[in-house]
Coordinates of C-alpha atoms in Angstrom, one line a residue:
X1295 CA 21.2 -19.4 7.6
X1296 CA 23.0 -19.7 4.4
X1297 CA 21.3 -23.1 3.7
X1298 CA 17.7 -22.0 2.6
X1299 CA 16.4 -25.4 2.6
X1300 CA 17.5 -25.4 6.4
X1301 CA 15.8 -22.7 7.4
X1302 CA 12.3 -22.2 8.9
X1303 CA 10.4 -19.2 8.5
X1304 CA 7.0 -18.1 10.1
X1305 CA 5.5 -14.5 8.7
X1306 CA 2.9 -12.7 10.3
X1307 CA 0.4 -11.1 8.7
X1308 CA -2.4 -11.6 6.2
X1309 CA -2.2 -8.2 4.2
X1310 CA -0.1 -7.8 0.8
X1311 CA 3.3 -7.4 2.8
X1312 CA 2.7 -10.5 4.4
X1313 CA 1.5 -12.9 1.9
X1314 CA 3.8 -11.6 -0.7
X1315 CA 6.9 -12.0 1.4
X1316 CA 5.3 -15.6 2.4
X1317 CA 5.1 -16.9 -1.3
X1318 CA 8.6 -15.3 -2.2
X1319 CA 9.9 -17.1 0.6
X1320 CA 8.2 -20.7 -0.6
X1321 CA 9.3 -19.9 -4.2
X1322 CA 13.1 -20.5 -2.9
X1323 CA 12.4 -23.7 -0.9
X1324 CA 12.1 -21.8 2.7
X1325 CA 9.9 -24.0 5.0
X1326 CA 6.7 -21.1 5.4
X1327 CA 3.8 -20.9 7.7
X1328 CA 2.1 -17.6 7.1
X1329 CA -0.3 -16.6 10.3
X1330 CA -2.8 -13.6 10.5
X1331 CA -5.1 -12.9 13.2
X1332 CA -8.0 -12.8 10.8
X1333 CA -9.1 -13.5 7.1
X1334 CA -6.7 -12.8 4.6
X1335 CA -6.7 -8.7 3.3
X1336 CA -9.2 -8.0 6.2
X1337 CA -6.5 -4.9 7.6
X1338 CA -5.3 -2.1 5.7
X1339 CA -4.2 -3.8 2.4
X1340 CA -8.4 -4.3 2.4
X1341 CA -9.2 -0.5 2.6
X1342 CA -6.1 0.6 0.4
X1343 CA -6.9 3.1 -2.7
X1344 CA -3.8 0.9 -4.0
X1345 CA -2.7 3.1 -6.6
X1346 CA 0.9 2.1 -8.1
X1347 CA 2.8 5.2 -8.3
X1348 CA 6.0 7.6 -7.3
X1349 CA 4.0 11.0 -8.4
X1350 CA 5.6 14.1 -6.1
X1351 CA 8.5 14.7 -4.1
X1352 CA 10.0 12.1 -2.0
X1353 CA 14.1 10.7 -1.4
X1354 CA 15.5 9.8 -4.4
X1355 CA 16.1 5.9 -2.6
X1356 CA 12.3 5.7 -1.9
X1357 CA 11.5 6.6 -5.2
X1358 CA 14.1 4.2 -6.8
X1359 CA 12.1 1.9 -4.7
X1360 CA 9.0 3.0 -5.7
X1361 CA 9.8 2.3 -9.4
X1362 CA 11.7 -1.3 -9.1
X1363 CA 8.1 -1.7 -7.2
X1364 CA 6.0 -0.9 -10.2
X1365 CA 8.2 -2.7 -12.7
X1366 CA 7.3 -6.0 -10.9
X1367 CA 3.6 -5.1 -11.1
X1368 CA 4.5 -4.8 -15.0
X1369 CA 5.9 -8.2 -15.1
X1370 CA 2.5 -9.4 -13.4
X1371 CA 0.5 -7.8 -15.6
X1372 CA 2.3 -9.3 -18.5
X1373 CA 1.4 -12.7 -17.1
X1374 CA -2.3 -11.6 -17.0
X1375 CA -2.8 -9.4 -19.5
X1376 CA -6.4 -9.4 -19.5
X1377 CA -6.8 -8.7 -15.5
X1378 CA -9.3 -6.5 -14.0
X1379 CA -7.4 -6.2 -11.1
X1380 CA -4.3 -4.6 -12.5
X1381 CA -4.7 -1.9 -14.6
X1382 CA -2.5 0.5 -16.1
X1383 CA -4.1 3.8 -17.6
X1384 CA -2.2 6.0 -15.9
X1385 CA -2.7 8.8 -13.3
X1386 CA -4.3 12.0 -13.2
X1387 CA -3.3 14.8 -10.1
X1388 CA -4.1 18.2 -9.9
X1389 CA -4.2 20.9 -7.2
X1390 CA -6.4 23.5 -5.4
X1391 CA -6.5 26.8 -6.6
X1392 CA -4.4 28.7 -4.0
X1393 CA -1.1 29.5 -2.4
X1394 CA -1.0 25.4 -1.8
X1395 CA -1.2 24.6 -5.6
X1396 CA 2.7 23.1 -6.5
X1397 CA 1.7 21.5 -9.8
X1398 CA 4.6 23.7 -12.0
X1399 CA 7.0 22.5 -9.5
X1400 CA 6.3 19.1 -9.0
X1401 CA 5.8 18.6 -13.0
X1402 CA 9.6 20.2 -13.3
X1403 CA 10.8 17.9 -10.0
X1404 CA 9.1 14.9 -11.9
X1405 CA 11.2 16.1 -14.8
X1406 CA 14.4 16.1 -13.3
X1407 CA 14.1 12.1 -12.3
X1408 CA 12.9 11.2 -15.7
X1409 CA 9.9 10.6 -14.7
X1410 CA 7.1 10.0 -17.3
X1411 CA 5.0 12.9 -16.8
X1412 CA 2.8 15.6 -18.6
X1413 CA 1.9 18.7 -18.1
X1414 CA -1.7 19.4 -19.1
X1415 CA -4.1 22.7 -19.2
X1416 CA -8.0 22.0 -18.8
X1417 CA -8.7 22.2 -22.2
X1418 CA -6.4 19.7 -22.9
X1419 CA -6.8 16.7 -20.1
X1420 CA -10.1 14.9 -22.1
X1421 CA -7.4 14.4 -25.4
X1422 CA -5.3 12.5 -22.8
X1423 CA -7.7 10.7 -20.9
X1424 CA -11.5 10.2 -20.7
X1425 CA -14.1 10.9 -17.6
X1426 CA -13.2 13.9 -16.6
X1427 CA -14.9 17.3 -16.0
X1428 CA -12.4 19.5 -17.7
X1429 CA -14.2 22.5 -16.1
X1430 CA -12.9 20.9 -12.7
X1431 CA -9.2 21.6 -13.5
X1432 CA -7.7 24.7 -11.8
X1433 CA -5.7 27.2 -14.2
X1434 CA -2.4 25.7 -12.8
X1435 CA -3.4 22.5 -14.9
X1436 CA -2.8 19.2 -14.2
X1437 CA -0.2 16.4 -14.4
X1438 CA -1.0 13.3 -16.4
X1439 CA 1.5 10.3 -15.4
X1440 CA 1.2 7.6 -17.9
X1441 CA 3.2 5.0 -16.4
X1442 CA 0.6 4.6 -12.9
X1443 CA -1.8 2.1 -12.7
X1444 CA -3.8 0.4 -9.3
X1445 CA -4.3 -2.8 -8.4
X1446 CA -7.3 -4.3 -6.3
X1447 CA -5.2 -5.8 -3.4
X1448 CA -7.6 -8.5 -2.3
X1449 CA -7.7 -10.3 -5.7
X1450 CA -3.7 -10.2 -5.8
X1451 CA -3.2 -11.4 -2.5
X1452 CA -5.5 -14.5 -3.1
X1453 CA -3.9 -15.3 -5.9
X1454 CA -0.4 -15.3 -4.2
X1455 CA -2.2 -17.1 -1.5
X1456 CA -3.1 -19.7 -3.5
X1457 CA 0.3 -20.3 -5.0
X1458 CA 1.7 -20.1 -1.5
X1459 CA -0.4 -23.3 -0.5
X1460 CA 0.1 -24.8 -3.6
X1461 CA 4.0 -24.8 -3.5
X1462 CA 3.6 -26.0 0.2
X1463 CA 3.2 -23.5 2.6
X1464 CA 1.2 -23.3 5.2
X1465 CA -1.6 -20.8 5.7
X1466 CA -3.1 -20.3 9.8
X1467 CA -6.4 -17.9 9.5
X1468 CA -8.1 -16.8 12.4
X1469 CA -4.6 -17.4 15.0
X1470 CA -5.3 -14.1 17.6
X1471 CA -2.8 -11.8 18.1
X1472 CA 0.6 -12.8 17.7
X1473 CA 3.7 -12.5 20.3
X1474 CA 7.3 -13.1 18.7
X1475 CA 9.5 -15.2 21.3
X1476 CA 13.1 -14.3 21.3
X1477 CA 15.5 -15.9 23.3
X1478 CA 19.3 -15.2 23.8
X1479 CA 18.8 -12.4 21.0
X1480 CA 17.3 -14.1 18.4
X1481 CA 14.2 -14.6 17.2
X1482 CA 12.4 -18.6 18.2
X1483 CA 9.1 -18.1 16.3
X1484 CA 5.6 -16.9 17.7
X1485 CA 2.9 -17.7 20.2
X1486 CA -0.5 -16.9 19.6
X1487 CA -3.9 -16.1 21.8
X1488 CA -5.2 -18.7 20.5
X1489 CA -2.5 -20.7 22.4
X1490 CA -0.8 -22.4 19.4
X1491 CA 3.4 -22.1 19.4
X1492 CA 4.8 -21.8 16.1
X1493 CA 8.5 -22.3 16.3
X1494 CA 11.0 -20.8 13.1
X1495 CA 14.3 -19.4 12.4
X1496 CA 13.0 -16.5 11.6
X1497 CA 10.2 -14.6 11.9
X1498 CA 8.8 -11.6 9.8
X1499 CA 6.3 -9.2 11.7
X1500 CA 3.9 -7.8 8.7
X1501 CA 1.2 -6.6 10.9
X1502 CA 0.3 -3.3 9.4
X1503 CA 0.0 -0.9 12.1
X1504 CA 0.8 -2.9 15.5
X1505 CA 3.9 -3.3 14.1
X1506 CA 5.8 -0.8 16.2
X1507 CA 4.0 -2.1 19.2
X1508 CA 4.5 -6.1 18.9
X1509 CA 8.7 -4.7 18.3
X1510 CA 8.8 -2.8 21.6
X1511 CA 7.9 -5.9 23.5
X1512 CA 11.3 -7.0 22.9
X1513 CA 12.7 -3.4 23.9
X1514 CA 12.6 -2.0 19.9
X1515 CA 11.6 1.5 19.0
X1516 CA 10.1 2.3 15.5
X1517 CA 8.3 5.8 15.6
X1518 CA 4.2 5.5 14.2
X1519 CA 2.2 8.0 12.6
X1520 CA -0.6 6.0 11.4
X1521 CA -4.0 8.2 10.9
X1522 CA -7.5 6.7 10.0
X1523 CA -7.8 5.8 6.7
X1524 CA -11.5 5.4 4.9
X1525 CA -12.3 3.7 1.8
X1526 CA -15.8 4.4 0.1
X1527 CA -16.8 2.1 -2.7
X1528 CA -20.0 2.8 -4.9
X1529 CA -22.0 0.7 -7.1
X1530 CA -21.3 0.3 -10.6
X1531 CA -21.7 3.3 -12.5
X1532 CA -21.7 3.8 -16.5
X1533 CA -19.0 6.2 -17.2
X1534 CA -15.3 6.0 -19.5
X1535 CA -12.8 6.6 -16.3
X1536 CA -10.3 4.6 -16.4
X1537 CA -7.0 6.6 -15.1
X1538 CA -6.2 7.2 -11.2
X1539 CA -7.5 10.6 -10.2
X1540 CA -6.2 12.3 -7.0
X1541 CA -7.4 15.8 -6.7
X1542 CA -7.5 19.0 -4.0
X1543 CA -11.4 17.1 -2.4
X1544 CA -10.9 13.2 -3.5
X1545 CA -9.5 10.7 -5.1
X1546 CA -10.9 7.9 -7.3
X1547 CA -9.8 4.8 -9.1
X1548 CA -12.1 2.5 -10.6
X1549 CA -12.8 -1.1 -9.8
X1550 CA -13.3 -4.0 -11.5
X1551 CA -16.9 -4.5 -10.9
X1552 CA -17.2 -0.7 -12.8
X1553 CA -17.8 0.6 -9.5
X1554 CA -15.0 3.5 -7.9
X1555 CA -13.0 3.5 -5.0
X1556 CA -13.0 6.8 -3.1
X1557 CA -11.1 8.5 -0.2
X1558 CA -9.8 12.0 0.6
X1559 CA -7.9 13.7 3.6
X1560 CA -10.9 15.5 4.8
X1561 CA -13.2 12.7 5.0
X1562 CA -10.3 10.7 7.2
X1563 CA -10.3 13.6 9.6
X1564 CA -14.1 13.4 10.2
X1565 CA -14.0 9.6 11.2
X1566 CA -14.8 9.6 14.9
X1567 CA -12.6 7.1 16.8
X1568 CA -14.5 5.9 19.8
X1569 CA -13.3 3.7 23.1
X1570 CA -12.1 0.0 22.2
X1571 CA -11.1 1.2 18.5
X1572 CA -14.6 1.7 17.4
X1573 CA -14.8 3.7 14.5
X1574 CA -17.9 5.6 13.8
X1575 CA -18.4 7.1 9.8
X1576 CA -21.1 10.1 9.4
X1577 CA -23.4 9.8 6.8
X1578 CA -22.6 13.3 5.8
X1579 CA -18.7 12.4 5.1
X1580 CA -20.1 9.7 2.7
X1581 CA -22.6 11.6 1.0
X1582 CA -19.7 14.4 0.8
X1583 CA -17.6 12.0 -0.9
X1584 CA -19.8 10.9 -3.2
X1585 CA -20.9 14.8 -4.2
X1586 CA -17.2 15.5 -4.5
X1587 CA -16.8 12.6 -7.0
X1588 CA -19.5 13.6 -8.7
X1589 CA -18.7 16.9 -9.6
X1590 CA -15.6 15.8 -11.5
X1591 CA -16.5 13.1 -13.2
X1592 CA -18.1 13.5 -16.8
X1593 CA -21.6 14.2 -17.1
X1594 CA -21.8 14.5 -13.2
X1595 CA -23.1 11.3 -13.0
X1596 CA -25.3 10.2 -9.6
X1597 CA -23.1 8.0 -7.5
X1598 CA -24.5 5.6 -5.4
X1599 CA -22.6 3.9 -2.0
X1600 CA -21.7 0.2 -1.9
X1601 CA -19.8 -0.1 0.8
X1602 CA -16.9 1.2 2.9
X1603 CA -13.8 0.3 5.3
X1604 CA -12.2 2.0 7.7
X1605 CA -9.0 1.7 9.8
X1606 CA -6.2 2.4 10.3
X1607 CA -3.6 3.3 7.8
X1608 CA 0.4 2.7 8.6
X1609 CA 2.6 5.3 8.4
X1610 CA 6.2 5.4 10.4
X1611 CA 6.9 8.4 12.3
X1612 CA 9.2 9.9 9.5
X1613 CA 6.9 8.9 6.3
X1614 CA 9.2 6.4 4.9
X1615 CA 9.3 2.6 5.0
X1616 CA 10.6 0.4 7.8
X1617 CA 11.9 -2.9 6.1
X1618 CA 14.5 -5.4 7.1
X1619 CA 15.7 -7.2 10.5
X1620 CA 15.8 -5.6 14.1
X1621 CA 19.3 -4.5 15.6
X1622 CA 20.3 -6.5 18.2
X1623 CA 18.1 -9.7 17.7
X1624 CA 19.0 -11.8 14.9
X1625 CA 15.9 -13.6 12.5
X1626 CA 13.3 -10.8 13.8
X1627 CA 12.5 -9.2 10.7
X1628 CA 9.8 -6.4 10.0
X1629 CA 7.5 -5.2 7.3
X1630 CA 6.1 -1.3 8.1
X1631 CA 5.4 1.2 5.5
X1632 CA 3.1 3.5 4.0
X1633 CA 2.4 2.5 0.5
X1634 CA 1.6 -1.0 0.6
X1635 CA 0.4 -1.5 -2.8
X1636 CA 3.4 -0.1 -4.9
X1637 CA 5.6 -1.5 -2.7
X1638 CA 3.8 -4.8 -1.9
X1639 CA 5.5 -7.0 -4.7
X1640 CA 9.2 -6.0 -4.5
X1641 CA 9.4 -5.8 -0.7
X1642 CA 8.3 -9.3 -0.5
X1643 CA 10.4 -10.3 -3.2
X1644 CA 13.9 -8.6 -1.3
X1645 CA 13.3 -9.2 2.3
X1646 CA 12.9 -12.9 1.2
X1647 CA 16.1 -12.8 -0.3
X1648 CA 17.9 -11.0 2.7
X1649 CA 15.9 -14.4 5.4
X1650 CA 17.2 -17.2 2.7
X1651 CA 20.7 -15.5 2.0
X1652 CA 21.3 -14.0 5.4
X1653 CA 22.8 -10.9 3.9
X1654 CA 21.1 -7.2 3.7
X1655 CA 19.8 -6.0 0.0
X1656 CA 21.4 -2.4 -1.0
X1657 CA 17.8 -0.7 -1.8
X1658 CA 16.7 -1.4 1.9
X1659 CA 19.4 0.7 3.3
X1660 CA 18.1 3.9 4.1
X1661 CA 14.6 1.8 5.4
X1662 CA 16.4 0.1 8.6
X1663 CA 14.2 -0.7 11.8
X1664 CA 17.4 0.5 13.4
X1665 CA 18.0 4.0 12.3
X1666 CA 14.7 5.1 14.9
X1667 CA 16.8 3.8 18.2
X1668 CA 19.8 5.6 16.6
X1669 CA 18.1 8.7 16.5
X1670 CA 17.2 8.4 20.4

């Protein structure tokens, strides 16, 4: 595999791992056929708050990570400047008022990594940025990041789509469920429900959370600690937000269409999961939501629902990502993490590099498949 016009790749997986691993691998003359199960963004990169940031405490590797991440959505948005689907207007976080609240210490810890952060008191967050309820704030104050931004994942990952047909690969919508065939320790390519065979040199599994699950087929373990995740969208709504909030009740960024996107912990916790993986959303959790908005927002303006998405949300077992290729069978490579959006663009971009050159990238070192069967 040191030839990458030899080599023959087939990803799995129609979210932003997937599709921007897909394109990065086209980009370098890989032969690509990217399959999903469904419509493209349809999992969790579809239900993703997607805000680009390394706010809070975290290893120092998965926030170098974090930041190579965002510098690459900084070199998109230089090629669109005047997208409404990348924004960067920074990131607003504060804490509840309680023994919880870590705002002094997080503010020094994002300090200490030369972070760009400030630390603001209520009367000062509206001089810094606009939409807010400063009477919201608790005393502890808040922490304005500058350098955070979101991006709408769906409108990315059609425009990577797009290039990936255009530079010739090959997109398969709709497959089923994928199974990876290895033989004689190595990864063949995949079969799918749908019956079609799909034969590669390697294979990247980008399947969100049935990652773990399609790996232990072939006898891998990679620990999972994927919740519910639930994304509430309201209509458009006149107001001058335009930085990331994430606060003790909910979180909002805005959306291109001037509607917000909203999700919190709570609200995840009151999604009943039923038999089958039916997910069943209370009216009152939405309506919570959308009071809990409200109330910080300038002017306490009436929200009104759009839309939601629920599902689940991947997480490994130990909170950190799970990127690169499977000990102990060769060209089975995976794509697991938390974080999708911030990391979406650069992990594409290196586990391409480590299919076409056959050789492991530093910065994925500490995110191994392999270090969860080492730990049993």
């Amino acid at each position: 595999m040191t030839s990458s016009s030899s080599i023959s790749t087939v990803v799995v997986g129609g979210g932003i791992f997937g599709v921007s691993s897909a394109v990065n691998l086209v980009r370098r003359g890989i032969a690509t056929t990217l399959v999903t199960d469904g419509p493209l963004a349809s999992g969790a990169s579809g239900r993703s708050l997607a805000w680009l940031n390394s706010s809070r405490r975290r290893s120092l590797e998965y926030h170098q990570l974090r930041m190579v991440g965002i510098d690459r959505y900084r070199t998109l948005s230089a090629k669109y400047p005047n997208a409404d689907w990348l924004r960067f207007d920074g990131g607003l976080t504060w804490d509840a008022d309680d023994a919880s609240n870590e705002i002094a210490s997080v503010f020094a810890h994002e300090q200490d990594l030369g972070y760009d952060a400030v630390h603001l008191s209520a009367a000062d967050v509206v001089a810094v940025t606009q939409g807010i309820d400063p009477k919201m704030v608790t005393p502890q104050g808040a922490i304005f990041n500058p350098g955070e931004g979101w991006v709408e994942l769906p409108s990315l990952i059609a425009i990577l789509a797009a290039e990936f047909i255009e530079r010739g690969g090959k997109l398969i919508t709709e497959a089923g469920r994928a199974t990876v065939t290895v033989k004689d320790g190595r990864a063949t390519g995949i079969i799918t429900t749908s019956g079609r065979r799909f034969d590669a040199d390697a294979v990247l599994l980008a399947t969100g959370n049935a990652v773990p699950g399609m790996v232990a087929e072939c006898g891998q373990h990679i620990a999972d600690a994927t919740p519910v995740a639930l994304l509430v969208r309201t209509k458009p709504v006149s107001i001058p937000l335009k930085a990331v909030l994430n606060t003790p009740r909910v979180a909002i960024r805005p959306m291109p269409d001037g509607g917000l996107a909203l999700d919190s912990a709570w609200s995840e916790e009151e999604v009943v999961v039923k038999a089958g993986g039916i997910y069943e959303v209370k009216d009152s959790t939405v309506r919570g939501l959308l009071e809990e908005a409200s109330k910080i927002l300038e002017g306490n303006p009436k929200l009104e629902f759009e839309s939601y998405s629920v599902g689940p949300k991947p997480i490994p077992g130990d909170g950190e990502p799970v990127f690169g290729q499977l000990d102990g069978v060769s060209g089975y490579y995976v794509a697991f993490s938390h974080s999708g959006a911030t990391l979406g663009l650069i992990a594409g971009e290196l586990l391409a590099g480590e299919i076409a050159n056959g050789t492991e990238h530093p910065m994925l070192a500490r995110f191994r498949p392999g270090r969860f069967s080492r730990r049993q």
